[in-house]
């Protein structure tokens, strides 16, 4: 089987480019949302319903990113010779187009490779992943917009006019190539979505977190040693609650997902005290709430609940999961679990709630 002659398939390249553009677009929008949810600018509000909203957007982010990998490779295959046609630069617009392709290819590879490594929990680099992944996303999208603007006339041309006769004998047909590429993208999607769609878990080789409720960072890794339940206190404003006091307060039980930025997510039945009840009992004015943990210096040792989420009746300091006392690795004696929030903000081993504004 041979791949189609590259020069003869501008239509193929445009078709794949369209799919790639859609995958990149979905990935970019959901990625920017994820960034804003974690670092909200003043004008940004993330709703608390549906409770699985972040689970959906982040699932789309990781899935569209994985789908983009075979699409990008196929796209590069179809246009590869054109990247080296001479003269390298014909005119100023041509130079801009060439430059934008170079940036686009480089930035796309960076995003897909770093994203894939992050989703599989490998960090073979020195830089901190989120800011780099976020910054380069804007570079990729800027270059993509330039590229689309330049190629718009070609994309508008009917397929028949773009086609330049059949590829040479023995070559995989254009249709076959598109089907193969689409198939590869579909396999890539199936390999990832199981991390977030439970009944697809068995087919997902990339769904590395296959346990019913995975542990992201264990107590050991976070440097949190066994907690003495009689000595432990939760500080809310000026008030301190013992574990027994928390357990004696009215409890709320809710089915809520943990949706990690890495793409895996899992739902569980959490039981605990609504954060808003604790704030009211402590007599503090509601607002954004800083949630601090026993962990000394991990980057996810604390998080900030926006006021909207802090006053939601389903935003809990959970003492139990699925009817059992919280295991230490899941945040014993209590952990935050709030609807529609990224996993990184579901702080474990909570020790203090502080209204910050
Ligand atoms: N204190 C603390 N809480 C934390 C973390 C952490 O590193 N430290 N990791 C977060 C991340 S990234 C995720 S996805 C969830 C996972 O919760 P689980 O380990 O109970 O499944 O916990 C969050 N809570
Ligand atoms: Mo996470």
Short mmCIF file of C-alpha atoms and ligand atoms in Angstrom, two decimals, residues 121 216 258-262 264 300 342-344, ligand 2:
data_model
loop_
_atom_site.label_atom_id
_atom_site.label_comp_id
_atom_site.label_asym_id
_atom_site.label_seq_id
_atom_site.Cartn_x
_atom_site.Cartn_y
_atom_site.Cartn_z
CA UNK A 121 1.53 11.91 33.63
CA UNK A 216 -3.80 11.99 41.93
CA UNK A 258 -13.44 14.75 40.19
CA UNK A 259 -12.30 15.97 36.78
CA UNK A 260 -8.54 16.23 36.52
CA UNK A 261 -6.94 18.60 34.01
CA UNK A 262 -5.15 15.53 32.69
CA UNK A 264 -9.45 11.53 33.53
CA UNK A 300 -1.87 22.42 44.75
CA UNK A 342 -11.21 21.31 38.00
CA UNK A 343 -9.62 18.46 39.98
CA UNK A 344 -6.63 20.61 40.96
MO1 LIG B 2 -5.53 16.81 38.71
#
